[in-house]
């Protein structure tokens, strides 16, 4: 029989992150959100807790845990706020994991200890202004000139790319032509502050207002040839593998938002009165909450299964896509219902459900749109 009970270590981690989210994040994140300000003190606190190093081996300065531990932390953070959760998710999944999975011994020694403690944040420069979901349409180029790469191009919607903690961006670039005539895509580490590397002003976004997102440009940006991450020409395969495991983490974040909607509504319906009764006594409200709990619960089971298959070394591409799709649907549906239950108060940005509503939509877009997830599932079915 399948046993979804958490280990003692995972339970302790979940409880500690839950306490941090409720006591440290919840009271202040609304102000950061309204100012569209990156919550550096909270990010540093997560670093001190070891959250950025959860799946990083101890010999590299991390906690020596597993990827599922990261997912549990993301779920608990997102129950309170998604901006903080996505900062952690991107910092680990898109920042540290490429270095851990594909980095040389020197690259790991240089970056992983700082990434694992949250002293430094890494970013992943994949999406381009004209690319969107077609990551293979990369136009950014990197030409080897002696012992340096010369990079030219642009990236869009890059998380954690312009904070005071950002140390580098891993950039996908066309480095040549494959024997079959296709693009040879490689990944290259570009440290922050490198001449020719420009971070545009932060975006004005619908949601995730307290997270950091920028467009990037590269104009004859030169970095050492040794900054090539992994094998030349394997960049496309590398970022596909990074995105596949990242979908499980994003699914956990979506589940957290969906469950956070349930949390807030349970509190509210026990306090709000209408027509002489607590609104939680009305069956219409009860049925809404039952459906909301159903969505969060089933989406959680989906990401649990995907994570379990990943940790067992089994194929999990389909399960990761299912988890991402199920959780983003659950987040969107629950955020809409939570806003409806709160009525006029749900339309106010000062309430958590107002933020949840604004934050949920990007989950159907970022790290693979819902349409891409359906395409991946269909392919795995042999269609």
Coordinates of C-alpha atoms in Angstrom, one line a residue:
X1 CA 0.0 0.0 0.0
X2 CA 1.1 3.6 -0.7
X3 CA 2.1 5.4 2.5
X4 CA 2.0 9.2 2.2
X5 CA 2.9 9.8 5.9
X6 CA 5.8 12.1 6.3
X7 CA 9.0 11.1 8.0
X8 CA 9.8 12.6 11.4
X9 CA 12.5 14.9 9.7
X10 CA 10.0 16.1 7.1
X11 CA 7.4 16.8 9.7
X12 CA 9.8 18.8 11.8
X13 CA 10.8 20.8 8.7
X14 CA 7.2 21.4 7.7
X15 CA 6.3 22.6 11.2
X16 CA 9.3 24.9 11.5
X17 CA 8.6 26.5 8.1
X18 CA 4.9 26.8 8.9
X19 CA 5.8 28.7 12.1
X20 CA 8.2 31.0 10.3
X21 CA 5.6 31.7 7.6
X22 CA 2.9 32.6 10.1
X23 CA 5.0 34.5 12.7
X24 CA 7.6 36.2 10.5
X25 CA 6.2 36.4 7.0
X26 CA 2.5 37.0 7.5
X27 CA 2.6 40.2 9.6
X28 CA 4.9 42.1 7.2
X29 CA 4.6 40.7 3.7
X30 CA 1.5 42.8 2.9
X31 CA 3.5 46.0 3.2
X32 CA 6.3 44.6 1.0
X33 CA 3.7 43.6 -1.5
X34 CA 2.0 47.0 -1.7
X35 CA 5.4 48.7 -2.1
X36 CA 6.5 46.1 -4.7
X37 CA 9.7 45.7 -2.6
X38 CA 11.9 42.6 -2.4
X39 CA 11.8 41.3 1.2
X40 CA 15.5 41.0 1.7
X41 CA 15.3 40.5 5.6
X42 CA 12.9 37.6 5.1
X43 CA 15.1 36.1 2.4
X44 CA 18.2 36.3 4.7
X45 CA 16.2 34.7 7.5
X46 CA 15.3 31.8 5.2
X47 CA 19.0 31.5 4.4
X48 CA 19.8 31.3 8.1
X49 CA 17.2 28.5 8.4
X50 CA 19.0 26.6 5.7
X51 CA 16.0 26.5 3.3
X52 CA 18.1 27.5 0.3
X53 CA 20.3 24.5 1.0
X54 CA 17.7 21.9 1.6
X55 CA 18.5 19.6 -1.4
X56 CA 22.2 20.6 -1.6
X57 CA 24.7 18.0 -0.3
X58 CA 26.4 18.7 3.0
X59 CA 29.9 18.6 1.4
X60 CA 28.8 21.5 -0.8
X61 CA 27.6 23.5 2.2
X62 CA 23.9 22.4 2.1
X63 CA 21.6 20.6 4.5
X64 CA 21.9 17.3 2.7
X65 CA 18.2 16.8 2.4
X66 CA 16.1 15.9 -0.6
X67 CA 14.0 17.7 -3.2
X68 CA 10.8 16.7 -1.4
X69 CA 11.9 18.7 1.6
X70 CA 12.2 21.8 -0.6
X71 CA 8.6 21.1 -1.8
X72 CA 7.3 20.9 1.7
X73 CA 8.9 24.2 2.6
X74 CA 7.5 25.9 -0.5
X75 CA 4.0 24.6 0.2
X76 CA 4.0 26.1 3.7
X77 CA 5.4 29.4 2.6
X78 CA 2.9 29.7 -0.2
X79 CA 0.0 29.2 2.3
X80 CA 0.9 32.6 3.5
X81 CA 2.6 34.3 0.5
X82 CA 3.7 33.3 -3.0
X83 CA 6.3 36.1 -3.5
X84 CA 8.5 34.7 -0.7
X85 CA 7.8 31.1 -1.9
X86 CA 8.8 31.8 -5.5
X87 CA 12.0 33.5 -4.3
X88 CA 13.0 30.3 -2.6
X89 CA 11.8 28.1 -5.4
X90 CA 13.7 30.0 -8.1
X91 CA 16.8 30.4 -5.8
X92 CA 17.1 26.7 -5.4
X93 CA 15.5 25.1 -8.5
X94 CA 16.7 27.6 -11.0
X95 CA 19.7 29.0 -9.2
X96 CA 21.5 26.2 -7.2
X97 CA 20.3 23.1 -9.0
X98 CA 22.0 23.9 -12.4
X99 CA 25.3 24.3 -10.6
X100 CA 24.8 21.2 -8.5
X101 CA 23.6 19.1 -11.4
X102 CA 26.0 20.2 -14.1
X103 CA 28.8 22.4 -12.6
X104 CA 32.5 21.6 -12.5
X105 CA 34.2 21.0 -9.2
X106 CA 35.5 24.6 -9.3
X107 CA 32.1 26.0 -10.1
X108 CA 30.5 24.1 -7.2
X109 CA 33.1 25.2 -4.8
X110 CA 32.7 28.8 -5.9
X111 CA 28.9 29.0 -5.8
X112 CA 27.1 26.2 -3.9
X113 CA 28.2 27.2 -0.3
X114 CA 26.9 30.7 -0.9
X115 CA 23.8 29.6 -2.6
X116 CA 23.0 27.1 0.1
X117 CA 23.1 29.7 2.8
X118 CA 21.2 32.3 0.9
X119 CA 24.2 34.6 0.9
X120 CA 23.9 34.7 -2.8
X121 CA 20.9 34.1 -5.2
X122 CA 21.3 32.6 -8.6
X123 CA 19.0 33.1 -11.6
X124 CA 18.3 31.2 -14.7
X125 CA 18.1 33.2 -18.0
X126 CA 16.1 31.1 -20.3
X127 CA 13.0 33.0 -21.6
X128 CA 13.5 35.5 -24.4
X129 CA 11.2 38.4 -25.4
X130 CA 10.2 36.6 -28.7
X131 CA 10.5 33.1 -27.4
X132 CA 7.9 32.4 -24.7
X133 CA 7.2 28.7 -24.5
X134 CA 9.4 28.0 -27.6
X135 CA 12.6 27.8 -25.6
X136 CA 14.3 26.2 -28.6
X137 CA 14.0 29.5 -30.5
X138 CA 16.8 31.0 -28.5
X139 CA 18.4 34.0 -30.2
X140 CA 21.0 35.0 -27.6
X141 CA 24.4 34.0 -28.9
X142 CA 27.8 33.3 -27.3
X143 CA 30.9 33.2 -29.5
X144 CA 34.2 31.8 -28.2
X145 CA 36.9 34.5 -28.6
X146 CA 40.2 33.1 -27.3
X147 CA 39.5 32.2 -23.7
X148 CA 36.3 34.2 -23.4
X149 CA 32.7 33.9 -24.4
X150 CA 31.2 37.0 -26.0
X151 CA 27.5 37.1 -25.3
X152 CA 24.9 39.1 -27.1
X153 CA 21.1 39.0 -26.7
X154 CA 18.2 39.5 -24.3
X155 CA 16.2 37.6 -21.7
X156 CA 12.7 38.3 -20.2
X157 CA 10.9 37.6 -17.0
X158 CA 13.9 36.4 -15.1
X159 CA 13.3 35.9 -11.3
X160 CA 15.9 36.8 -8.7
X161 CA 18.0 38.5 -11.4
X162 CA 18.3 42.0 -9.9
X163 CA 18.4 41.8 -6.1
X164 CA 21.3 42.9 -3.9
X165 CA 21.9 39.2 -3.2
X166 CA 22.0 38.2 -6.9
X167 CA 25.4 36.7 -7.7
X168 CA 25.0 35.4 -11.2
X169 CA 22.6 34.4 -14.0
X170 CA 23.0 31.1 -15.9
X171 CA 22.2 32.1 -19.5
X172 CA 21.2 29.8 -22.4
X173 CA 22.8 30.9 -25.6
X174 CA 23.4 29.6 -29.1
X175 CA 27.1 28.6 -29.3
X176 CA 27.2 27.0 -32.8
X177 CA 25.4 24.7 -35.2
X178 CA 24.8 21.0 -34.6
X179 CA 25.7 18.4 -37.3
X180 CA 22.0 18.2 -38.2
X181 CA 21.9 22.0 -38.9
X182 CA 20.0 22.8 -35.7
X183 CA 21.1 25.3 -33.0
X184 CA 23.8 24.2 -30.6
X185 CA 22.6 25.6 -27.2
X186 CA 24.8 25.9 -24.2
X187 CA 24.5 27.3 -20.7
X188 CA 27.0 29.9 -19.4
X189 CA 27.4 31.5 -16.0
X190 CA 27.4 35.3 -16.1
X191 CA 28.3 36.9 -12.7
X192 CA 26.4 40.0 -11.7
X193 CA 28.2 43.3 -12.6
X194 CA 30.0 41.8 -15.6
X195 CA 30.5 44.6 -18.2
X196 CA 27.9 44.4 -20.9
X197 CA 25.4 42.7 -18.7
X198 CA 22.5 45.0 -18.0
X199 CA 19.5 44.4 -15.7
X200 CA 16.5 46.4 -16.7
X201 CA 14.2 48.2 -14.2
X202 CA 11.8 45.8 -12.4
X203 CA 8.6 44.9 -14.1
X204 CA 5.2 46.2 -12.9
X205 CA 3.4 43.0 -12.4
X206 CA -0.2 41.8 -11.7
X207 CA 1.0 39.5 -8.9
X208 CA 4.1 38.3 -7.1
X209 CA 4.7 41.9 -6.3
X210 CA 7.3 41.2 -3.6
X211 CA 9.4 39.0 -5.8
X212 CA 12.2 40.2 -8.1
X213 CA 11.7 40.0 -11.9
X214 CA 13.6 41.8 -14.6
X215 CA 14.5 41.8 -18.3
X216 CA 18.2 41.3 -19.0
X217 CA 20.4 42.4 -22.0
X218 CA 23.9 41.3 -23.0
X219 CA 26.0 43.6 -25.2
X220 CA 29.4 42.1 -26.0
X221 CA 29.4 40.7 -22.5
X222 CA 32.6 38.8 -21.9
X223 CA 33.0 36.0 -19.4
X224 CA 35.8 33.3 -19.1
X225 CA 35.5 30.2 -21.2
X226 CA 35.6 28.3 -17.9
X227 CA 32.1 29.7 -17.1
X228 CA 30.6 27.2 -19.5
X229 CA 28.2 25.1 -17.4
X230 CA 28.3 21.4 -18.2
X231 CA 29.1 20.2 -21.7
X232 CA 29.0 22.5 -24.7
X233 CA 25.9 21.9 -26.8
X234 CA 24.0 20.2 -23.9
X235 CA 22.3 23.3 -22.7
X236 CA 18.9 22.4 -24.2
X237 CA 18.9 19.0 -22.5
X238 CA 20.1 20.6 -19.2
X239 CA 17.4 23.2 -19.0
X240 CA 14.7 20.7 -19.9
X241 CA 15.8 18.5 -17.0
X242 CA 15.9 21.5 -14.7
X243 CA 12.4 22.6 -15.7
X244 CA 11.0 19.0 -15.3
X245 CA 12.0 18.8 -11.7
X246 CA 11.1 22.4 -11.2
X247 CA 7.5 21.7 -12.1
X248 CA 7.2 19.6 -8.9
X249 CA 8.4 22.5 -6.9
X250 CA 6.0 24.9 -8.6
X251 CA 3.2 22.4 -8.0
X252 CA 4.0 22.4 -4.3
X253 CA 3.8 26.2 -4.4
X254 CA 0.4 26.1 -6.1
X255 CA -0.9 23.6 -3.5
X256 CA 0.2 26.0 -0.8
X257 CA -1.7 28.9 -2.4
X258 CA -4.8 26.6 -2.8
X259 CA -4.6 25.5 0.8
X260 CA -3.9 29.1 2.0
X261 CA -7.3 30.0 0.4
X262 CA -9.0 27.3 2.5
X263 CA -7.2 28.5 5.7
X264 CA -8.3 32.1 5.2
X265 CA -11.9 31.2 4.3
X266 CA -12.3 28.9 7.3
X267 CA -11.3 31.8 9.6
X268 CA -13.5 34.3 7.8
X269 CA -16.7 32.2 7.6
X270 CA -16.5 31.6 11.3
X271 CA -16.5 35.4 12.0
X272 CA -18.6 37.0 9.2
X273 CA -22.3 37.2 9.8
X274 CA -25.1 37.7 7.2
X275 CA -28.8 37.6 7.8
X276 CA -28.3 36.8 11.5
X277 CA -26.0 33.7 11.0
X278 CA -22.3 33.0 10.6
X279 CA -21.9 32.5 6.8
X280 CA -20.1 29.2 7.5
X281 CA -23.5 27.8 8.6
X282 CA -24.9 28.2 5.0
X283 CA -24.6 25.1 2.9
X284 CA -23.6 27.1 -0.2
X285 CA -20.5 28.2 1.6
X286 CA -19.8 24.8 3.1
X287 CA -20.0 23.2 -0.3
X288 CA -17.6 25.8 -1.7
X289 CA -15.1 25.0 1.0
X290 CA -15.5 21.3 0.5
X291 CA -14.6 21.7 -3.1
X292 CA -11.7 23.9 -2.3
X293 CA -10.3 21.4 0.1
X294 CA -10.8 18.6 -2.5
X295 CA -8.7 20.6 -5.0
X296 CA -5.9 21.2 -2.6
X297 CA -5.8 17.6 -1.4
X298 CA -5.8 16.0 -4.8
X299 CA -3.2 18.4 -6.1
X300 CA -1.0 17.6 -3.1
X301 CA -1.2 13.9 -3.8
X302 CA -0.1 14.6 -7.4
X303 CA 3.1 16.4 -6.4
X304 CA 3.8 13.9 -3.7
X305 CA 3.7 11.1 -6.3
X306 CA 5.9 13.0 -8.7
X307 CA 8.4 13.8 -6.0
X308 CA 8.5 10.1 -4.9
X309 CA 9.1 8.9 -8.4
X310 CA 11.9 11.4 -8.8
X311 CA 13.6 10.4 -5.6
X312 CA 13.4 6.7 -6.5
X313 CA 15.1 7.5 -9.8
X314 CA 12.1 6.5 -11.9
X315 CA 10.7 8.4 -14.9
X316 CA 8.5 11.2 -13.7
X317 CA 8.0 13.6 -16.6
X318 CA 4.3 12.9 -17.0
X319 CA 3.7 12.9 -13.2
X320 CA 5.5 16.3 -12.9
X321 CA 3.4 17.8 -15.7
X322 CA 0.2 16.4 -14.1
X323 CA 1.2 17.9 -10.7
X324 CA 1.9 21.3 -12.2
X325 CA -1.3 21.3 -14.2
X326 CA -3.5 20.1 -11.2
X327 CA -2.0 22.5 -8.7
X328 CA -2.2 25.6 -11.0
X329 CA -5.9 24.7 -11.7
X330 CA -6.5 24.3 -7.9
X331 CA -4.8 27.6 -7.1
X332 CA -6.8 29.5 -9.7
X333 CA -10.1 27.9 -8.8
X334 CA -9.6 28.3 -5.0
X335 CA -8.4 31.9 -5.3
X336 CA -11.5 32.8 -7.3
X337 CA -13.8 31.0 -4.8
X338 CA -12.0 32.6 -1.8
X339 CA -12.5 36.0 -3.3
X340 CA -16.2 35.3 -3.8
X341 CA -16.6 34.1 -0.2
X342 CA -14.9 37.3 1.1
X343 CA -17.1 39.5 -1.1
X344 CA -16.0 43.1 -1.2
X345 CA -13.2 42.4 1.3
X346 CA -11.7 39.9 -1.1
X347 CA -11.4 42.6 -3.7
X348 CA -9.1 44.6 -1.4
X349 CA -5.3 44.1 -1.8
X350 CA -4.9 44.4 1.9
X351 CA -6.5 40.9 2.4
X352 CA -4.5 37.8 1.8
X353 CA -7.1 36.4 -0.6
X354 CA -6.8 39.6 -2.6
X355 CA -3.0 38.8 -3.0
X356 CA -3.8 35.1 -3.6
X357 CA -6.1 36.0 -6.5
X358 CA -3.5 38.2 -8.1
X359 CA -0.7 35.6 -7.6
X360 CA -2.6 32.5 -8.8
X361 CA -2.7 33.4 -12.5
X362 CA 1.1 33.2 -13.1
X363 CA 1.0 29.5 -12.0
X364 CA -0.8 28.7 -15.3
X365 CA 2.0 30.4 -17.2
X366 CA 5.4 30.3 -15.5
X367 CA 7.8 27.3 -15.9
X368 CA 5.6 25.8 -18.6
X369 CA 2.1 27.0 -19.5
X370 CA -0.9 24.8 -18.8
X371 CA -1.1 24.1 -22.5
X372 CA 2.5 22.9 -22.5
X373 CA 1.7 20.6 -19.6
X374 CA -1.2 19.1 -21.5
X375 CA 1.1 18.6 -24.5
X376 CA 3.7 16.8 -22.4
X377 CA 1.1 14.5 -20.8
X378 CA -0.3 13.7 -24.3
X379 CA 3.2 12.9 -25.6
X380 CA 3.9 10.6 -22.6
X381 CA 0.6 8.8 -23.5
X382 CA 2.1 8.1 -26.9
X383 CA -0.1 10.6 -28.8

